[in-house]
GROMACS .gro file of C-alpha atoms in nm:
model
  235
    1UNK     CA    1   0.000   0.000   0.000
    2UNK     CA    2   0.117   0.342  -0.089
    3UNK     CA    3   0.269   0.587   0.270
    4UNK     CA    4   0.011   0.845   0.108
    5UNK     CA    5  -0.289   0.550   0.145
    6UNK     CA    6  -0.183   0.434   0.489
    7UNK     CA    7  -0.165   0.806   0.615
    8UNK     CA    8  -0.478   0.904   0.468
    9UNK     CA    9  -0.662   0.616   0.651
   10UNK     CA   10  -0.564   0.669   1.014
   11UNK     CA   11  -0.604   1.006   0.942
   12UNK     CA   12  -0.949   0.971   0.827
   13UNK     CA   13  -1.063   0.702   1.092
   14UNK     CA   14  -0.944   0.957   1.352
   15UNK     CA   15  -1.149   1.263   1.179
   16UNK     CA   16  -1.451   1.026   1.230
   17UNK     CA   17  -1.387   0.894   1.547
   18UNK     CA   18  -1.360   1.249   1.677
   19UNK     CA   19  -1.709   1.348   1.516
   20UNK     CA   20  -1.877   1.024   1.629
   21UNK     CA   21  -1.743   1.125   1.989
   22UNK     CA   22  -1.846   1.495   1.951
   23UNK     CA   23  -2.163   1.381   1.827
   24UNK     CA   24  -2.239   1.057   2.079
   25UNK     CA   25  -2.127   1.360   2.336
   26UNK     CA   26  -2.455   1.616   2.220
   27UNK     CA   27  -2.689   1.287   2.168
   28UNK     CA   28  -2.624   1.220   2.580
   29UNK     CA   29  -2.643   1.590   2.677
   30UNK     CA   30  -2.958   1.589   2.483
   31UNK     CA   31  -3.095   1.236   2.647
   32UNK     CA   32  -3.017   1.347   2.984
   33UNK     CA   33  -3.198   1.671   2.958
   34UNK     CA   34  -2.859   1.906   3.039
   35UNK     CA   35  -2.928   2.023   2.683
   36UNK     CA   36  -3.262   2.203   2.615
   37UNK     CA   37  -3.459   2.238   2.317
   38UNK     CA   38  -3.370   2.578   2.202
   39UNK     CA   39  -3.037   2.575   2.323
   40UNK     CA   40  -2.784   2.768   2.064
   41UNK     CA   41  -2.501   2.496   1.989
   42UNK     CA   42  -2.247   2.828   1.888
   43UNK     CA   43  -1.994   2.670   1.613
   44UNK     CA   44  -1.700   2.913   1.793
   45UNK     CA   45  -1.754   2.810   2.148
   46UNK     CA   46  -1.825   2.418   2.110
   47UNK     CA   47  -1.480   2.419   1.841
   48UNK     CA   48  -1.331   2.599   2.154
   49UNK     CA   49  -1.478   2.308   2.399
   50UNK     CA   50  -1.422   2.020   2.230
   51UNK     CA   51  -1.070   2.109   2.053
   52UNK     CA   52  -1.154   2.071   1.712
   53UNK     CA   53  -1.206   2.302   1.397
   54UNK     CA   54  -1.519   2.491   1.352
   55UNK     CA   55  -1.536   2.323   0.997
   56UNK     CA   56  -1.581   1.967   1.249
   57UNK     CA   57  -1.830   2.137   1.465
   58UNK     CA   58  -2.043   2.205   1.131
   59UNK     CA   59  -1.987   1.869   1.014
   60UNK     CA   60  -2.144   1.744   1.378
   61UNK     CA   61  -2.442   1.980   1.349
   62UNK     CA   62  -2.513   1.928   0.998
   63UNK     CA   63  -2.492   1.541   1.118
   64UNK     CA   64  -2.753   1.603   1.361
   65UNK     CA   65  -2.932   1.845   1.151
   66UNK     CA   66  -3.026   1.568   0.882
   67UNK     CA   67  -3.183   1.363   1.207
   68UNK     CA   68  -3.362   1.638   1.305
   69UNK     CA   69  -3.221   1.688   1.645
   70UNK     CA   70  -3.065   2.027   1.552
   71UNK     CA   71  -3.228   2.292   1.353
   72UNK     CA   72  -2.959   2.544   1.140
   73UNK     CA   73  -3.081   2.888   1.045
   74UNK     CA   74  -2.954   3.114   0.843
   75UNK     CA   75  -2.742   3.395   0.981
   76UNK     CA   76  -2.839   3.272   1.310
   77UNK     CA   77  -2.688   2.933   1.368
   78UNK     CA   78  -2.777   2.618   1.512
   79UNK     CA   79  -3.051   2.591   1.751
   80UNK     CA   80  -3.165   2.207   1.976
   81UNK     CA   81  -3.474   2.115   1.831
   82UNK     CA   82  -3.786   2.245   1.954
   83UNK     CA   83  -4.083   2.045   1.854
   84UNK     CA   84  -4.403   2.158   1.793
   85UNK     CA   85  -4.689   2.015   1.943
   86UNK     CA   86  -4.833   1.919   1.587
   87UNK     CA   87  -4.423   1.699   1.541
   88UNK     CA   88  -4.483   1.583   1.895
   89UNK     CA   89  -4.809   1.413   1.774
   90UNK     CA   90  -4.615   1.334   1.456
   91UNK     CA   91  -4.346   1.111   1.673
   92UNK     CA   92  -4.596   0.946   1.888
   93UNK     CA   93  -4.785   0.840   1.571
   94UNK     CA   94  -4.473   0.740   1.411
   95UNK     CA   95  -4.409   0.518   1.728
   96UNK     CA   96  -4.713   0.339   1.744
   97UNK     CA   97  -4.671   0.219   1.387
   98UNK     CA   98  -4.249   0.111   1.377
   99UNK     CA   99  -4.251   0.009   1.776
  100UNK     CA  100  -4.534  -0.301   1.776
  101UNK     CA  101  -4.350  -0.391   1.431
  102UNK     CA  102  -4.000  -0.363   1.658
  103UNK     CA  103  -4.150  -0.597   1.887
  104UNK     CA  104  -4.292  -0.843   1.624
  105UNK     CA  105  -3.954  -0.884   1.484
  106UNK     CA  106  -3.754  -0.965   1.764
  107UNK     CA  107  -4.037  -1.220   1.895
  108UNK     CA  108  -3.966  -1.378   1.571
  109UNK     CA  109  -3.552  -1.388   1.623
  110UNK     CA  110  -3.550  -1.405   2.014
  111UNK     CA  111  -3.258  -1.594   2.156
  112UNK     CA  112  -3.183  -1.614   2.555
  113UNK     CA  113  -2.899  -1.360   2.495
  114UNK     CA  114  -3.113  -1.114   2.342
  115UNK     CA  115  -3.355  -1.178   2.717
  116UNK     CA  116  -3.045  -1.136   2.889
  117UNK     CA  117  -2.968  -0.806   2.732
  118UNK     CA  118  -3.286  -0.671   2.774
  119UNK     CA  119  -3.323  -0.790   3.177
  120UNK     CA  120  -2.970  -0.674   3.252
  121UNK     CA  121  -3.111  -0.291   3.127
  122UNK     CA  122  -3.395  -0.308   3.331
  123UNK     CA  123  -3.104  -0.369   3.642
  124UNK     CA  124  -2.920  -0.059   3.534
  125UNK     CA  125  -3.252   0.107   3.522
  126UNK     CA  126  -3.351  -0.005   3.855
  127UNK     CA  127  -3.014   0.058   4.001
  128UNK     CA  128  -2.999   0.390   3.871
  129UNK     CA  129  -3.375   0.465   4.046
  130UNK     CA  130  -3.239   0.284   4.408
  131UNK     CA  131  -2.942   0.539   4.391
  132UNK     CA  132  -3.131   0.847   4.257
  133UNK     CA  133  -2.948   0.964   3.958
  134UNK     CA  134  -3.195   1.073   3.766
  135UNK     CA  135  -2.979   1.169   3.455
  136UNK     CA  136  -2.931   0.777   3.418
  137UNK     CA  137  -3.289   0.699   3.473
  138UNK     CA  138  -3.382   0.974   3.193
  139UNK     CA  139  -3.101   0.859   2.955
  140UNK     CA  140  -3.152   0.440   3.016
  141UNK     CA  141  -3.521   0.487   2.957
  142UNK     CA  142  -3.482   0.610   2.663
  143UNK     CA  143  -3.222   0.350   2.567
  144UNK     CA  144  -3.460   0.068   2.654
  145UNK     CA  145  -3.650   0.141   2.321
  146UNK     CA  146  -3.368   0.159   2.073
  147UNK     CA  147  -3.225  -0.150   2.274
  148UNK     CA  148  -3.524  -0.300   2.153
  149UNK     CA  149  -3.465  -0.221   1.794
  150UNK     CA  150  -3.103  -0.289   1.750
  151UNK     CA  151  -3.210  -0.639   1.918
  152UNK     CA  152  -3.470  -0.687   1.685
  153UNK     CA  153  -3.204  -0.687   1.404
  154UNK     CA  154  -3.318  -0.422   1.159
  155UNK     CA  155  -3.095  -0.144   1.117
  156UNK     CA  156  -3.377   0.058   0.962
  157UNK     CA  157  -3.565   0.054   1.210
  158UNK     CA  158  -3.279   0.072   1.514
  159UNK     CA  159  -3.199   0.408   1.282
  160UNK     CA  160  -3.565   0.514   1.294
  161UNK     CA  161  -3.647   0.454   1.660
  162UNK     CA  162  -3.298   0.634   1.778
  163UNK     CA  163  -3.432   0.929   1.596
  164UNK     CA  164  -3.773   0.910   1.754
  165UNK     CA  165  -3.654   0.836   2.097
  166UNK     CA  166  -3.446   1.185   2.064
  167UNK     CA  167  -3.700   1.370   1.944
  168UNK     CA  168  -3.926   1.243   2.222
  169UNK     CA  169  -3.677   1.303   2.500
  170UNK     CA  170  -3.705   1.695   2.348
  171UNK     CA  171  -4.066   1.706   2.352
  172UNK     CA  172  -4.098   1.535   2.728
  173UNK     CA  173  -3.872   1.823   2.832
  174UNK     CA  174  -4.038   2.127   2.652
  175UNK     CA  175  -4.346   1.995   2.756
  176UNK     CA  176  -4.148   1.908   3.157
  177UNK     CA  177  -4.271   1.521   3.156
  178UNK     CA  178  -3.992   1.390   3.318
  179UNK     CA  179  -3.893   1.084   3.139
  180UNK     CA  180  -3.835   0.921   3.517
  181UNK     CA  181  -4.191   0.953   3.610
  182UNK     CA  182  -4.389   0.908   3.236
  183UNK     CA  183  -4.175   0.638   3.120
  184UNK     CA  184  -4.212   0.353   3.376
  185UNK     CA  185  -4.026   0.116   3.457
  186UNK     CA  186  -4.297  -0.158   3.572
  187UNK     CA  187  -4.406  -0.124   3.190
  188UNK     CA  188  -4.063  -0.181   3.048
  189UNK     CA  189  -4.037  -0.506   3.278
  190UNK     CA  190  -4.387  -0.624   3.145
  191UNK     CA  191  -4.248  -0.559   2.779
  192UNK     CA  192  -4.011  -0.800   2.812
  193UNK     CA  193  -4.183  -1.061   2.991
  194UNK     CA  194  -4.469  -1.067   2.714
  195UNK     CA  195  -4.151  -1.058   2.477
  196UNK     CA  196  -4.013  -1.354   2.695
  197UNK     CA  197  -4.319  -1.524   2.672
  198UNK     CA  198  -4.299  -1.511   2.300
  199UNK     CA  199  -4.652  -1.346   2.339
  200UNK     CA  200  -4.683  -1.064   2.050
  201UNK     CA  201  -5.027  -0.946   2.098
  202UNK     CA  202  -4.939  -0.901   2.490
  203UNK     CA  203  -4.642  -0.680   2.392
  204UNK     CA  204  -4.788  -0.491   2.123
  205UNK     CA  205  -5.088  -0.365   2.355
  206UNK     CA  206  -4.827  -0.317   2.713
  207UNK     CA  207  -4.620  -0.136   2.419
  208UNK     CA  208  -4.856   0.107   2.283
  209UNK     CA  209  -5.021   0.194   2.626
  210UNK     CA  210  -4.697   0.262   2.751
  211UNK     CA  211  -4.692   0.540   2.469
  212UNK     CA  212  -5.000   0.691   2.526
  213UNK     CA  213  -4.927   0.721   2.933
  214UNK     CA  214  -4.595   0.936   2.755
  215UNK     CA  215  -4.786   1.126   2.547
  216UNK     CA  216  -5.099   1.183   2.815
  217UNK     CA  217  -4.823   1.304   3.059
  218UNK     CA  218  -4.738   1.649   2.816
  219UNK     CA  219  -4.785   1.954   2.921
  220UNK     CA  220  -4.699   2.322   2.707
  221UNK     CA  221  -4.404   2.481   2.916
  222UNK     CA  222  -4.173   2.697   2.753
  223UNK     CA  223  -3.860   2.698   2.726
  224UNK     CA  224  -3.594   2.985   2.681
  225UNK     CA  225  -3.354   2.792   2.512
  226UNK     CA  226  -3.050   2.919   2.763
  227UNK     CA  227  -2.765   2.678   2.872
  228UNK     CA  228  -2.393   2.675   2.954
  229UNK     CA  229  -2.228   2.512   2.713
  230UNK     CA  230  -1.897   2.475   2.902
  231UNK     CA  231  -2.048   2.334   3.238
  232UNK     CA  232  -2.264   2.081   3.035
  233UNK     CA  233  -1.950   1.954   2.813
  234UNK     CA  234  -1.659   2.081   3.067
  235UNK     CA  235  -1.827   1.970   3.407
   0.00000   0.00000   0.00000
């Protein structure tokens, strides 16, 4: 192989790996609900906080732009997604169809590693209630549903319900539903028992239930879209 070729690729697998990081690194913030929707993601102070270019910072946003976590303006930058309540409606719709479909599909490949997986997240969940952190009760609950769909096997739809999940965590915190009260733990549990159980109908209906307690739990509060950047990144 050419000394150009073998520099380029390191090279190259480090660019990404630095934008995966920065990106992974906003996707948490966001989960946890340090980030708000709103929030003004300045290209000049997050190149300053994470060490990179502002050229990478753009390359993160845009990243996040296309999934419709971030919203880019003109003139005025990038801005956390604020969802309306007509795209909060839009996601809960959208989960009702792809999540009982999620479910089917991994009744139809479930192996006992696949149970395992799933009741060891419900232990991180529960631990994380016993010692009352509720960043990792907010984040892990949110988890639990993509865990789902990467389990089920079809990247599609592990692609799809990551998406969703985000947007959802953004419109239970404009609407302040905390994700540790609305998204409950005794119904994750009873997922995967139904799942267990092989029992599709069961987990479709515990499934789409559990939605509708989310969306029931919203409530309009604005936001003013004000965070520090540093102490969320930094801290």
């Amino acid at each position: 192989m050419p000394a150009t070729a073998r520099k380029t690729q390191p090279v190259r697998a480090e660019r990404e790996k630095t934008v995966d990081e920065i990106y992974e690194r906003i996707y948490a913030a966001i989960l946890e609900h340090r980030l708000h929707p709103g929030t003004k993601l300045g290209e000049e102070k997050m190149a300053d906080i994470f060490g990179v270019s502002r050229a990478r910072i753009r390359e993160v946003l845009a990243r996040l732009a296309h999934e419709q976590i971030v919203e880019l303006f003109p003139q005025r930058g990038a801005y956390v997604a604020k969802p309306t309540t007509e795209q909060a409606r839009d996601v809960f719709e959208a989960r009702r169809l792809i999540e009982p479909a999620v479910l089917r599909r991994l009744v139809d490949t479930l192996t006992t590693e696949k149970i395992q997986r799933l009741r060891q997240h419900i232990e991180l969940e529960a631990d994380a209630r016993r010692r009352g952190d509720k960043r990792a009760v907010i984040r892990l609950s949110g988890e639990f549903h993509t865990l789902l769909a990467e389990l089920a096997g079809n990247s599609a739809l592990a692609r799809s319900m990551r998406e969703l999940c985000m947007l959802t965590c953004l419109t239970i915190f404009l609407y302040d539903a905390p994700t540790a009260q609305s998204c409950r733990d005794d119904e994750h549990q009873m997922i995967i028992d139904a799942v267990a159980k092989k029992d599709r109908g069961r987990a479709e209906k515990i499934m789409l239930e559990h939605l509708d307690h989310i969306e029931g739990s919203l409530q309009l509060d604005e936001s003013n879209g004000e965070a520090d950047l540093e102490a969320i990144f930094r801290g």
